[in-house]
Structures are given as structure tokens and as C-alpha cells.
XYZ file of C-alpha atoms in Angstrom:
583
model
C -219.687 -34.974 24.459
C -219.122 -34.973 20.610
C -219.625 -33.274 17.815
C -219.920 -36.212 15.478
C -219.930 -39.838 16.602
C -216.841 -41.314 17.526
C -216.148 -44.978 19.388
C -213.529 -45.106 22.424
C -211.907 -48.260 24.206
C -212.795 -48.322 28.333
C -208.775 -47.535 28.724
C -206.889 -44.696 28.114
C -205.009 -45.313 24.416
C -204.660 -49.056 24.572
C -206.134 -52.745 24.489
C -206.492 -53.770 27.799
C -203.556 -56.526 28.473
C -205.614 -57.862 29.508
C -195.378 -78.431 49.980
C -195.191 -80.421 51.393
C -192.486 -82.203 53.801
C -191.865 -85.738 54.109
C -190.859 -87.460 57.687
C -188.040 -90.022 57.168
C -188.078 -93.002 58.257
C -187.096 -93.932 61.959
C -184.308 -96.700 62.414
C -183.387 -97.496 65.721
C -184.707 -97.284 69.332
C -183.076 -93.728 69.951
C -185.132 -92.774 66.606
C -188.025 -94.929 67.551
C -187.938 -92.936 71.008
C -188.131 -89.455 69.229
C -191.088 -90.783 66.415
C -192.950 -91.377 69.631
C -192.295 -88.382 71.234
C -193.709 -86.058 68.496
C -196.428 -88.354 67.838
C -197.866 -87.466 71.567
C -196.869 -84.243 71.326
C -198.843 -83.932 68.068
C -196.381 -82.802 65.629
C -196.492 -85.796 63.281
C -199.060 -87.515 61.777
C -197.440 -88.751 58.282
C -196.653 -85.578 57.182
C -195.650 -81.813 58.074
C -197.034 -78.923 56.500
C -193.984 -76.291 56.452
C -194.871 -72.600 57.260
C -195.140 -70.593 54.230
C -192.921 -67.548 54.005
C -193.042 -64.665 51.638
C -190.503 -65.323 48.882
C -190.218 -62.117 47.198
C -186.978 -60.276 47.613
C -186.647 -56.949 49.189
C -190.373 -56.897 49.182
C -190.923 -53.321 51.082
C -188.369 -51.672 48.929
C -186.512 -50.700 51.812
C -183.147 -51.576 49.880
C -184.126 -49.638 47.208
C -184.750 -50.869 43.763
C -182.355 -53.988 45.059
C -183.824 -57.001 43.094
C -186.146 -55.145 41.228
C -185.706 -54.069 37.410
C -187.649 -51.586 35.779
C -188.183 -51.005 32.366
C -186.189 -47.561 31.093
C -185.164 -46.315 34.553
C -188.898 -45.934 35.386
C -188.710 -47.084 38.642
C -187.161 -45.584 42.098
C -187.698 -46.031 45.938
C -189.018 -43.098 47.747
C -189.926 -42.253 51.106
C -193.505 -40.895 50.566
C -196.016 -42.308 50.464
C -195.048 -45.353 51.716
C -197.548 -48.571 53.211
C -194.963 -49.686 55.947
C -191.643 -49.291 56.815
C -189.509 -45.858 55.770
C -189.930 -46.731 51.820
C -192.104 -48.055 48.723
C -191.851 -47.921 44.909
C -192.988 -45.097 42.540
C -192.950 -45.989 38.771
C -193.684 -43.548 36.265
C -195.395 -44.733 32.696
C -194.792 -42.748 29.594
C -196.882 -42.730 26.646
C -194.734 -45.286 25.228
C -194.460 -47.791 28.340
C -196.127 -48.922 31.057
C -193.436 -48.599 34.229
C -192.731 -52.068 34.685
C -190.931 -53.207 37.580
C -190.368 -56.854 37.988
C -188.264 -59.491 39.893
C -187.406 -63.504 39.467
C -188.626 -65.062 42.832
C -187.417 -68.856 43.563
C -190.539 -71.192 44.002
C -190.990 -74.879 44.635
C -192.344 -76.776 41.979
C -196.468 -78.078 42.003
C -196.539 -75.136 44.366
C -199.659 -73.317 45.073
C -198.425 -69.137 45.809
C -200.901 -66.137 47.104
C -199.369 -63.215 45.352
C -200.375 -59.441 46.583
C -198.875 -56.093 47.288
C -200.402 -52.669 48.416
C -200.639 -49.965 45.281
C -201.734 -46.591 45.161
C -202.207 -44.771 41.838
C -204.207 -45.159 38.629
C -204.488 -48.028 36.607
C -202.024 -50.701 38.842
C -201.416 -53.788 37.816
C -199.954 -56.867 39.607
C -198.896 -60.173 37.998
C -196.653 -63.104 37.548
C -195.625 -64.792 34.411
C -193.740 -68.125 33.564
C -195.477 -69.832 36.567
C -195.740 -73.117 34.477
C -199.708 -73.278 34.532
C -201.875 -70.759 33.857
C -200.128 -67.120 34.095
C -202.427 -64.306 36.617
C -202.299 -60.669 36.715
C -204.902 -58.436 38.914
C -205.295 -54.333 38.462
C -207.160 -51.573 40.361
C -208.515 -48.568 38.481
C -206.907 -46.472 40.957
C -207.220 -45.330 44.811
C -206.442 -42.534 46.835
C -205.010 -44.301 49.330
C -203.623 -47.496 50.053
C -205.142 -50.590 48.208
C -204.475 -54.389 48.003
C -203.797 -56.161 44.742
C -203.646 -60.018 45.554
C -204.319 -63.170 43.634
C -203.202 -66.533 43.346
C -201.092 -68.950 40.984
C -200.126 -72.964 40.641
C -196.389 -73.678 39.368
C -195.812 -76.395 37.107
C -194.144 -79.449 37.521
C -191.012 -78.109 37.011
C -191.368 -74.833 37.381
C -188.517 -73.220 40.151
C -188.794 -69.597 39.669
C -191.461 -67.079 38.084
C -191.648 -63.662 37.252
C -193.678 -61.122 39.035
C -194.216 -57.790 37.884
C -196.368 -54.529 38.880
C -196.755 -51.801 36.107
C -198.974 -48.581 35.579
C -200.520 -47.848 32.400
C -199.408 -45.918 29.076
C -199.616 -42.039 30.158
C -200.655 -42.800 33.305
C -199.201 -40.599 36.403
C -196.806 -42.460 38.344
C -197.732 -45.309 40.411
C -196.964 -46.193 44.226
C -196.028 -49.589 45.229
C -195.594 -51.372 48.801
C -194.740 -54.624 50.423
C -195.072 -57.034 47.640
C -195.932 -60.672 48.848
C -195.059 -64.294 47.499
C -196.466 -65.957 50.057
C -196.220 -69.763 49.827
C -193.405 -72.791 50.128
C -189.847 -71.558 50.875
C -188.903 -71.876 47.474
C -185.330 -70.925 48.912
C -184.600 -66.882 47.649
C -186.522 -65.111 49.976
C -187.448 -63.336 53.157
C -188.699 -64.553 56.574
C -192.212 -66.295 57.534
C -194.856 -63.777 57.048
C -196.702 -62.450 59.966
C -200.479 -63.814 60.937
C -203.790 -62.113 59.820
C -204.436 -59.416 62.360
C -207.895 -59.914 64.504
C -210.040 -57.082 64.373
C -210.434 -53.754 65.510
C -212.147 -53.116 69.143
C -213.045 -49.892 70.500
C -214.688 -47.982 67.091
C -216.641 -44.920 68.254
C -217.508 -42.092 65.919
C -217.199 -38.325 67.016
C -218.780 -35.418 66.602
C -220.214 -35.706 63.282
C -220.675 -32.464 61.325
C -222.853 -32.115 57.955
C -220.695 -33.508 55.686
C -218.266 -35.887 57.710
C -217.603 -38.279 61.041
C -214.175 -38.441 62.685
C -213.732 -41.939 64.011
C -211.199 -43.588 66.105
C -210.300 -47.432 67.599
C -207.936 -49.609 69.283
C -204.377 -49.861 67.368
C -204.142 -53.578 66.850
C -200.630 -54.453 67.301
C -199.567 -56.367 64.089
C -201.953 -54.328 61.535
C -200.243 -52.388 59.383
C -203.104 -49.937 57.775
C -206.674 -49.921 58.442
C -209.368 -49.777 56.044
C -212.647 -48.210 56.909
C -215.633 -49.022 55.733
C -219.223 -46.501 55.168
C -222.534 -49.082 54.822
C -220.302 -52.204 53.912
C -217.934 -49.905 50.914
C -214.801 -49.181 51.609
C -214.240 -45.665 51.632
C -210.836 -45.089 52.929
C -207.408 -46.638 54.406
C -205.080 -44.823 56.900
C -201.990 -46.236 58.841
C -203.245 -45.108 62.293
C -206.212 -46.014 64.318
C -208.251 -42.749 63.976
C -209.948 -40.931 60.353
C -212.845 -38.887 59.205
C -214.618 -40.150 56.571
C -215.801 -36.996 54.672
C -217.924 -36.583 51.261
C -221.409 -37.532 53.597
C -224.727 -35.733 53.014
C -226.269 -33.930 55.805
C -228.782 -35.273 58.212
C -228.345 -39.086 57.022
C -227.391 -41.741 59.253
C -224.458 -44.037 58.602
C -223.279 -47.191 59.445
C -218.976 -47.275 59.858
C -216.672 -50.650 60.152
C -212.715 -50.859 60.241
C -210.428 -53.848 59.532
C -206.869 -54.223 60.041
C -204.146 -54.932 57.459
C -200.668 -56.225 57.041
C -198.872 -58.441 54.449
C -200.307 -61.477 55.758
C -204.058 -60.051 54.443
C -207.438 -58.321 56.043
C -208.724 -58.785 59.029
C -212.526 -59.647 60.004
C -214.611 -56.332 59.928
C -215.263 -54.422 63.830
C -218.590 -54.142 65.387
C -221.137 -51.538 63.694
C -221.119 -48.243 64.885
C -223.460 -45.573 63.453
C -223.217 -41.865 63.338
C -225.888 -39.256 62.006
C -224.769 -36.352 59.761
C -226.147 -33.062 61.375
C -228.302 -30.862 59.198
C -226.607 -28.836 56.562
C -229.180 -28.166 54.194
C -229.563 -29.605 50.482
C -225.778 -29.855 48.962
C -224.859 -27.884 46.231
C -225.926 -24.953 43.875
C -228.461 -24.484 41.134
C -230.704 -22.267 42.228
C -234.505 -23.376 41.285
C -233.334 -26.460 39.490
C -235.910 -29.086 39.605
C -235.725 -31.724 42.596
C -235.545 -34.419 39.194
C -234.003 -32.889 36.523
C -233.778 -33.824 32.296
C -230.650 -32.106 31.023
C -230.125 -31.745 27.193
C -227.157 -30.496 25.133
C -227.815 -27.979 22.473
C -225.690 -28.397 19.347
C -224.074 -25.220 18.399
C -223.374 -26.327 14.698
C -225.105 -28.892 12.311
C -223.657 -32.135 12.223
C -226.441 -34.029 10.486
C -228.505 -34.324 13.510
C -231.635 -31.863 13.289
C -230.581 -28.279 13.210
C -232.807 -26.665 16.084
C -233.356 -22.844 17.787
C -233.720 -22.892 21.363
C -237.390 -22.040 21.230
C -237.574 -25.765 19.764
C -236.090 -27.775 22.573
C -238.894 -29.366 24.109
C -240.008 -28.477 27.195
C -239.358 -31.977 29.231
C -235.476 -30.566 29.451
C -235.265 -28.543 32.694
C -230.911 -27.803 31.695
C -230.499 -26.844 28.373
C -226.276 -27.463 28.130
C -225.548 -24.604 24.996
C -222.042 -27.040 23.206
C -219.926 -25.820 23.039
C -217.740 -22.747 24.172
C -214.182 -22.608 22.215
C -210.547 -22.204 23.713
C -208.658 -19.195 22.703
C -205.028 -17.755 22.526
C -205.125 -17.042 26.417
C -204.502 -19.740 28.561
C -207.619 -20.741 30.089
C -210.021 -18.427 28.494
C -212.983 -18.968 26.450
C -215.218 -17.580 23.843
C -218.782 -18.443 22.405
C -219.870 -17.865 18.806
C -223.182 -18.656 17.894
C -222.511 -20.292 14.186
C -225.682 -18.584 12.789
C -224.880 -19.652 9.081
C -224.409 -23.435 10.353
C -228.465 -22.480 12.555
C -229.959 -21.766 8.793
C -229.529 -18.242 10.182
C -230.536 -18.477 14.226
C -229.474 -14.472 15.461
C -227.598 -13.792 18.393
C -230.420 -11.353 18.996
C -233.178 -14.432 18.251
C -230.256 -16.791 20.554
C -230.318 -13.958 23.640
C -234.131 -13.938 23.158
C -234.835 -17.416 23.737
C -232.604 -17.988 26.652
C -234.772 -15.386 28.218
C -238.002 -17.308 27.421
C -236.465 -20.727 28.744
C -235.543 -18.944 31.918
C -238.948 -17.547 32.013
C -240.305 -21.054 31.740
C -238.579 -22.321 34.545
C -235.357 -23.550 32.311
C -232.238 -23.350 33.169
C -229.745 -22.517 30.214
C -225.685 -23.183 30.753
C -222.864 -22.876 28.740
C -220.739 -26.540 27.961
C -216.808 -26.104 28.153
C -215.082 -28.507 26.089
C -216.549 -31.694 24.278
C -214.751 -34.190 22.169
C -212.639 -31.818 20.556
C -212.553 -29.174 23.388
C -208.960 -28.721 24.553
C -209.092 -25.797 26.883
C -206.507 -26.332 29.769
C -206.809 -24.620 33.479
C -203.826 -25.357 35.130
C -202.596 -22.769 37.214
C -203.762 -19.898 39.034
C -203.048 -17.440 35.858
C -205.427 -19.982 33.504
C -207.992 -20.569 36.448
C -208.661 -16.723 36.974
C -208.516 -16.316 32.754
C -211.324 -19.098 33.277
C -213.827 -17.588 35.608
C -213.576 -13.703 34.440
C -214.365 -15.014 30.821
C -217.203 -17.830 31.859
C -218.588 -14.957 33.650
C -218.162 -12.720 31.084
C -220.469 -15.088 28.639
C -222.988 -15.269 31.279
C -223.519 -12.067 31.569
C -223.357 -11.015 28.041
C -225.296 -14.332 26.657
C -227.342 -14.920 30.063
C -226.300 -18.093 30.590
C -226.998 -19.270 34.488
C -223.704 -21.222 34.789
C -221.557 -23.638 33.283
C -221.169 -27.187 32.571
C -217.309 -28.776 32.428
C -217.041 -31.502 29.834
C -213.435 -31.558 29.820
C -212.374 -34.698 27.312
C -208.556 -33.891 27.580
C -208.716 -33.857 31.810
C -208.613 -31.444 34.089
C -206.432 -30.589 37.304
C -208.557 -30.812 40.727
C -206.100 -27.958 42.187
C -207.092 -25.533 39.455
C -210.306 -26.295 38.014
C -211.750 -26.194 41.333
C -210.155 -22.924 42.215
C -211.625 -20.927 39.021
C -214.887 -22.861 39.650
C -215.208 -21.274 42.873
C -214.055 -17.913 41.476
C -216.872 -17.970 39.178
C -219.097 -18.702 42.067
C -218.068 -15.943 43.820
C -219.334 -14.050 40.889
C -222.293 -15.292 40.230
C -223.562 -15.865 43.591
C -225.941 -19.204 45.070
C -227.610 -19.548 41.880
C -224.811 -20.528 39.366
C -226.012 -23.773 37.862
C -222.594 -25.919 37.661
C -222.912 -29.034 35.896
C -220.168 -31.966 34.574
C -220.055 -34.605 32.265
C -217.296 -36.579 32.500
C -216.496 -39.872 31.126
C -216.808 -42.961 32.829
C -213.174 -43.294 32.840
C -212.697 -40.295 34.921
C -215.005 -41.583 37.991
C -213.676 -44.721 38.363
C -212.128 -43.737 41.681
C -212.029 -40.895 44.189
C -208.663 -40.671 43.242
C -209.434 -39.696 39.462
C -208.622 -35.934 38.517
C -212.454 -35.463 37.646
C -213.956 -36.850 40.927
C -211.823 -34.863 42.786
C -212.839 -32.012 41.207
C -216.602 -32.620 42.072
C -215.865 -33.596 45.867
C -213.814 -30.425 45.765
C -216.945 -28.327 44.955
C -219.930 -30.046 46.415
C -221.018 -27.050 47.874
C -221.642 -25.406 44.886
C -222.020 -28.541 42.526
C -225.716 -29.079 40.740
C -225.296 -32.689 39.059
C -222.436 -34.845 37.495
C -224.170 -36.493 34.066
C -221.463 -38.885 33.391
C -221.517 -40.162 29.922
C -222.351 -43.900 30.042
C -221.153 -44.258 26.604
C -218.434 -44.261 24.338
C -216.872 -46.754 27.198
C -216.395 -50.541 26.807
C -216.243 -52.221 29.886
C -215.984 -50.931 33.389
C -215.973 -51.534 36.540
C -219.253 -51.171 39.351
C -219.163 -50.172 42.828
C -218.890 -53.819 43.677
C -215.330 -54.428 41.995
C -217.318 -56.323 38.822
C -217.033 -55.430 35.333
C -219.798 -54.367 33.443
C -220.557 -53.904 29.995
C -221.788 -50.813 28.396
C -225.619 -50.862 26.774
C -226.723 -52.710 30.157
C -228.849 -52.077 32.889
C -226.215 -52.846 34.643
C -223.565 -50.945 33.889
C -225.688 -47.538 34.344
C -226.557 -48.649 38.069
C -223.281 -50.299 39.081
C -221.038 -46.956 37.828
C -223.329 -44.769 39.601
C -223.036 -46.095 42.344
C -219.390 -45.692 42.604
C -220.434 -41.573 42.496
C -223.166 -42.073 45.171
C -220.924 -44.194 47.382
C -217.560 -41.975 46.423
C -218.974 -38.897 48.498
C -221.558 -37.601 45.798
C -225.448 -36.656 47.071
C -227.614 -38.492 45.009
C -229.077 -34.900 43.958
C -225.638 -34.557 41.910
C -225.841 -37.727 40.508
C -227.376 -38.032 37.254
C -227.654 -40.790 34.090
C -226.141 -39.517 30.821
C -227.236 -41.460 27.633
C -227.045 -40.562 23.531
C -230.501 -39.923 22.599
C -230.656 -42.297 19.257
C -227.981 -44.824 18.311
C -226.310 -42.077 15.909
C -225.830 -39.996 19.000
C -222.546 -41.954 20.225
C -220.531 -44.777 18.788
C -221.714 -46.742 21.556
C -223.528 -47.100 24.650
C -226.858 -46.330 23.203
C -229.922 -48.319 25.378
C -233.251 -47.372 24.952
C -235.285 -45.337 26.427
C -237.074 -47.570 28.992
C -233.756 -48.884 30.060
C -232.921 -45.671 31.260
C -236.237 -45.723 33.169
C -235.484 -49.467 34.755
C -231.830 -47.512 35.796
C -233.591 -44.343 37.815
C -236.236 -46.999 39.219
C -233.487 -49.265 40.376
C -231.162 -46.726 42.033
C -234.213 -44.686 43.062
C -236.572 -47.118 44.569
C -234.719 -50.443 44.244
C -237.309 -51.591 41.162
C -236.260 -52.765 37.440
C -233.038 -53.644 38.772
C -230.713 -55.866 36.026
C -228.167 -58.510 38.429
C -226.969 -55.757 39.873
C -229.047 -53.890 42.740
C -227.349 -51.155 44.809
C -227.440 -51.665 48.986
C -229.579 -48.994 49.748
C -231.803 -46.568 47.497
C -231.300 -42.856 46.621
C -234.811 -41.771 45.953
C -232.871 -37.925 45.740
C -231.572 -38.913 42.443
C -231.322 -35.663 40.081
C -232.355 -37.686 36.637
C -230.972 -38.166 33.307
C -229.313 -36.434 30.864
C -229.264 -36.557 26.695
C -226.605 -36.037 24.261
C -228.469 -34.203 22.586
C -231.444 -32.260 21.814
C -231.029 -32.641 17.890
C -230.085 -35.949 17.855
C -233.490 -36.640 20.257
C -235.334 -34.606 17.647
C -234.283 -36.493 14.796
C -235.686 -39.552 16.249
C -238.700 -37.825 16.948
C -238.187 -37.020 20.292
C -238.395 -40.268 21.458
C -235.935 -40.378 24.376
C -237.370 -37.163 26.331
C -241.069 -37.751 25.562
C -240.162 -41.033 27.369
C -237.554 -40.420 29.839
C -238.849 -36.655 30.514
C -242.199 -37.600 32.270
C -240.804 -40.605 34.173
C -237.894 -38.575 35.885
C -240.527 -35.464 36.438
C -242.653 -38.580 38.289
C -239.736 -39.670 40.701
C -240.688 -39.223 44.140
């Protein structure tokens, strides 16, 4: 969130960077003899196509950084995580420099290459330059595990060597990096021939499935590599050997798994189907008496131009009132709350305490926000995590606030956010209201500090409201970018959340309420509507429609109630009643 309109690029800080053989002639009958041997044999008919091999150099890194160079000694070979083999590149970005490591690799020239490698980490990129033609590079937002990067490239006429490079991104964690491949004609500096697709995995059969997860298991296919496994055609997860649970399900749903096999050579063909049924665990997550379909609104604490507003004048379509924001103070981790009565045209803490009460006693739920645009409260050990929860809880109990929501702009660490969330939850018992609001940037991947954090506390987690603005570009479940102020872009990102291990019941649409709520992103009103109808009941859809529908969807949420006031209330007199009619 933000306390006055700002505009942010989809990345972190920066612009995006974006053979043949001939036969020779035959002379004489001992010649003549051999032509006609391979002829009925097969082997010659005008010309040979030579086997392609994989012409990168020390491709598995198991000679160290031997061929590679990386920029300012970014770059080293460790021995875990590693894809194959005993080890595999990490490269560590700065805020200054991306970690690139990079290698020459002989080609042949008018040469057509399939370039790939297996990366683990956020924001990977893989690429070659100087190919002649038309230069290719290929990223992944980041993965918990094991991921592919491949794409192809053409070299020129004369081209006889290229460049190709993998880097991370500017203050980025360090990246992972495995078995990089040139596969194409032996362009005479590299290894040996690279091993066939594998065929697929036989044997899948899923386990005893508990309410949140399936363990499955298959037949080890002897020249795979990894295996990635796959929930309703996503994949979810890759592991090295020929068993995993897939976690992150919702109870009593049934599920369709798949597995294919991997090694340098590519991915096989997906298994047979098998499906497994969740048992009963009840509805995930906390919140008390929150509304099955829920309108959340953020309350500004201060008067930024937007309409200055008491509690007792949020309208009553918002079932989460989000109070923004709670301030950092000198102890690491803590917080405070200050109610900025001479910014309120005089709003009382006493006048404040009372009107929580009457929300609650309307069926409202009132929370207090940690963080925003300029929040910059850090939790990131067990000292700050407990200095967290004793002062949330604190402000709940003085205020009456019934929980919190994160909204973390600066990140947060999984280990320890998720440690004082649960503290607090201990506290407050099964009807602490915890909600988030991160930006799109931060659930882009299971892998992502942010996501983690909300897998982490399922149990106890209410609804994640990402902010679909203030983004650029990003990328939807089904690996296509998507622009923000689309249809689109709302259904494709959520779906990353409700495929990533989310229920749909924590999954909710965050929009700016007017177009002077954000610095971009805004859609109207009845686009959010087309977005809950398309993810909900598979209706209004844009080009994008999601595989199956998630008629649990929790709703929508506003940034904020002011800014929706000074527009006359436009975007909750229209999105309030159509989320309040969701089945």
C-alpha cells in the first residue's frame, strides 16, 4: 500500500534487459563396393546428418568454475544444491551487478543450437550473444526447486563461436545453476553426444493422502535425471528421485497428479493420470466469522488528499476494515499505532476505540496494517519476531483490533515472519483475522520470501489481497506475460496463488479504488467483477481462462476507503454487492 501515489517497474530496481556432412565421392571398385554396402544397409542416402553433441564446456560444473568467468568473483561451484552429478554453480548479484557467469563455446557456422540449463533461484536468466543472427536470452521468475531454462539460436554465416551467459538480477539472492547445454553440430570445443529424451514414468500411485497433501511414488527411469510432477496439468514440483508429496492441497478435493522425467537431453512425455482425494480437514485458515466472500478496505490513518474519513463512515459493503498503518520503532521488530487525530480534523482515540466496537458489532472485522510503502519494520530473528507478536498483540488488545494484516514493501523473511505470526496466534486464539498484501512481485513463485510466508501459515491465514497494481508486466500461471489494467492479468496472477498451494478462500483481488489511488493498475470497477466471475465460475473471462473454477474465492480488496469515497464510492457500491452475490 501507499500513502501517496507512487509508480513502480514489474522488476526489482531496474529496466528489464530485456550440419550437415557431405559423402565424398567414390572412385574405384573397392570404393564402389563400400558406397553399395551402406546404401543397403541404409546409412547413405546423399547425405549424413551427424549426431549433435552438447558443446558447452564443463557444462555440470564439476571442474569447478573451469571455463566459466564471472563477473567480480561472483561465481563459485558448490556441492548443494546441485541438478546432477556432485556439483553446480551459485552466483551471487549485488546491487550493483547481476552475477554473470559466461563462457565462449565453438559452433559451426549456419548452425541451428538448442541452448538450456537447469536454474534454481530468483530472477535467472539464460542467454547467448554474438550468435551472428538474432541474439536470445530466456529467464524464470524464480523456483524452489529445479527448473529448465532452454531456447534456441541460428549462427551466422560466419559465425564460429558465441557467448553464453546465465546471470541473476541486481540485489537478487544468489542463484543456482546446473548442467548447461549447447546442444547442436560439434562445433569442435566441447563435450560428448548428449544422452536421448527419457520415456516416461510407469508405475505412479499416490499414498495415503492426508488434508493438505499426497505422497506419490513411480518407477526410476534409468536415464532421467530429475522428475517433475505435475497437480491438474501445473507443475508443482521437481525432485531427483522417483517418490514426493505434493503439499499446499485443500482438504476434501480431488486431484489429478502426472510425472515426467528429465535430463540434459529435455522432458519426457507426461505418465498416466492418477488421482488422489484430500481427506477432510475442515475450511483452511483463521478469521473467525469472516464472510464466506469478503470486501476488504484500507483505512487511511492520515490525510493525503484523498477524503479524510472516521470509521463510522466506511461504508458498510467492507466486511475487513485494514486500519494503515502501524509505525516501526527503536526496537527491532516492534510496533506502535498513533491515531493522527489533528491530520482526522480531530477523530479521538476515544471516538477511534468507539467505532471499532460498532464495526465489530456489525459484523466487521477491523485489523491493524503493518508496513505500506514507506513501512520498513524488519522481523528477522527470533529476538525481532517475539518483539513483533507481544506488541501486535499489545495494539489489539488496547485498540481492539481482531488481527493483523502484513504489507511488508521492504520483504520479509519466511523463517521469522512466520514464527512471530504464529506467536501472535497463540495469543489471540482461532479468531485472529491475518491478512497480506503483497506485491505482485513477491508471488511470482513458491519460492518468493512472501509466498512462503503464506504456505507457512495456512492454517491460520484469512486471505492474501495482492496488489495488482503499481506492477508493469508479469507473468500468469501459464508462463505468459501479462499486462497490468487487464482482465487478464488479475486472473492469470491469481492463479499462480490458487495453483501455488493457496485455498481459493485466501485468495483475494486487490485494486486502487479511483485512478489517484495508485500510479497504475487502476481498472474499473466492472473489470474487477468480469475477474471474480472468471476465476469463480469460469464467466467474463479476458484470453485468459483458468483450468478449473474456484467458486470459494474470498473477494476483492480496495486501496482505500478514502480514495473510494472521493469518487463517490463508486468501486464498493459496485464491487461490494457483486462479491456479497458469489455463490
Amino acid at each position: 500500500m501507499e500513502r501517496a501515489p507512487s509508480s513502480t517497474t514489474g522488476r526489482p530496481g531496474r529496466t528489464r534487459p530485456s550440419p550437415r556432412s557431405r559423402l565424398r565421392r567414390l572412385l574405384g571398385t573397392g570404393a564402389l563396393v563400400s558406397a553399395t554396402a551402406l546404401l543397403l544397409s541404409g546409412l547413405v542416402a546423399g547425405t549424413a546428418q551427424a549426431a549433435d553433441v552438447n558443446n558447452a564446456q564443463n557444462p555440470g560444473f564439476e571442474s569447478g568454475l573451469s571455463g566459466w568467468t564471472c563477473s567480480n568473483g561472483s561465481g563459485e561451484a558448490v556441492g548443494s544444491p546441485v541438478h546432477a552429478g556432485s556439483t553446480a554453480l551459485k552466483a551471487a548479484p549485488s546491487a550493483s551487478d547481476t552475477g554473470q557467469c559466461s563462457q565462449t563455446v565453438k559452433v559451426k557456422p549456419n548452425a541451428t543450437y538448442t541452448l538450456s540449463a537447469y536454474v534454481q533461484g530468483s530472477y535467472v536468466y539464460l542467454g547467448a550473444s554474438g550468435t551472428g543472427t538474432t541474439d536470445v536470452s530466456t529467464w524464470t521468475p524464480g523456483a524452489s526447486g529445479w527448473s529448465q531454462l532452454k531456447t534456441t539460436f541460428t549462427t551466422g554465416a560466419s559465425t564460429t563461436s558465441v557467448q553464453v551467459y546465465l546471470h541473476g538480477w541486481y540485489g537478487q539472492p544468489a542463484y543456482y545453476a546446473d548442467d548447461v547445454s549447447v546442444l547442436g553440430p560439434d562445433g569442435g570445443g566441447g563435450g560428448g553426444t548428449t544422452p536421448s529424451v527419457p520415456g516416461a514414468p510407469g508405475g505412479l500411485k499416490a499414498g495415503a493422502a492426508a488434508a493438505t497433501s499426497v505422497p506419490l511414488s513411480w518407477n526410476a527411469v534409468t536415464n532421467a535425471t530429475s522428475y517433475n510432477v505435475y497437480r491438474d496439468g501445473a507443475k508443482v514440483q521437481s525432485v531427483t528421485g522417483a517418490s514426493a508429496t505434493v503439499t499446499g492441497l485443500t482438504a476434501a478435493t480431488t486431484y489429478s497428479f502426472q510425472v515426467t522425467a528429465v535430463n540434459a537431453a529435455g522432458e519426457s512425455p507426461k505418465s498416466a493420470a492418477v488421482s488422489a482425494t484430500t481427506t477432510s480437514g475442515g475450511n483452511p485458515g483463521g478469521g473467525g466469522s469472516v464472510p464466506k466472500h469478503a470486501v476488504t478496505g484500507y483505512w487511511q490513518n492520515f490525510d493525503n488528499g484523498a477524503t479524510v474519513q472516521t470509521l463510522a463512515q466506511v461504508p458498510a459493503q467492507y466486511d475487513i476494515i485494514a486500519v494503515a498503518f502501524a509505525d516501526a520503532t527503536t526496537t527491532p521488530g516492534a510496533v506502535s499505532f498513533t491515531l493522527d487525530s489533528a491530520g482526522l480534523k480531530g477523530y479521538t482515540v476515544d471516538q477511534f476505540k468507539a467505532d471499532i466496537k460498532a464495526k465489530q458489532a456489525a459484523g466487521k472485522k477491523v485489523v491493524i496494517s503493518v508496513g505500506g510503502q514507506n513501512g520498513t519494520v524488519s522481523v528477522s530473528d527470533t529476538t525481532s519476531a517475539t518483539n513483533f507478536a507481544n506488541s501486535l498483540w499489545s495494539l489489539m488488545q488496547t485498540y481492539g483490533f481482531d488481527g493483523v494484516d502484513i504489507d511488508l514493501e521492504n520483504g520479509v523473511n519466511s523463517t521469522y515472519m512466520s514464527q512471530a505470526l504464529r506467536s501472535l496466534s497463540a495469543k489471540a486464539g482461532s479468531s485472529l483475522v491475518l491478512t497480506m498484501a503483497p506485491q505482485t512481485i513477491d508471488m511470482q513463485s513458491t519460492s518468493a520470501e512472501y509466498f512462503k510466508t503464506a504456505l507457512n501459515v495456512k492454517d491460520i491465514l484469512t486471505v492474501v489481497n495482492m496488489q495488482y497494481y503499481n506492477s508493469g508486466s508479469m507473468l500468469g500461471c501459464d508462463g505468459k506475460v501479462y499486462s497490468q489494467g487487464t482482465v487478464d492479468f488479475l486472473t492469470a496472477l491469481a492463479c499462480i496463488q490458487l495453483q501455488g498451494g493457496l485455498a481459493p478462500s485466501q485468495v483475494g483481488l486487490g485494486l486502487p479504488a479511483s485512478t489517484r489511488g495508485a500510479g497504475g493498475g487502476y481498472v474499473a470497477p466492472s473489470v474487477v467483477n468480469n475477474a471474480l466471475d472468471c476465476l469463480s465460475k469460469g464467466t467474463n473471462c479476458g484470453s485468459f481462462k483458468p483450468s478449473t473454477t474456484y467458486s470459494a474465492l474470498r473477494g476483492a480488496m480496495t486501496w482505500s476507503t478514502n480514495w473510494d469515497a472521493t469518487a463517490g464510492n463508486a468501486w464498493s457500491n459496485a464491487v461490494g454487492p457483486h462479491v456479497h452475490a458469489m455463490p
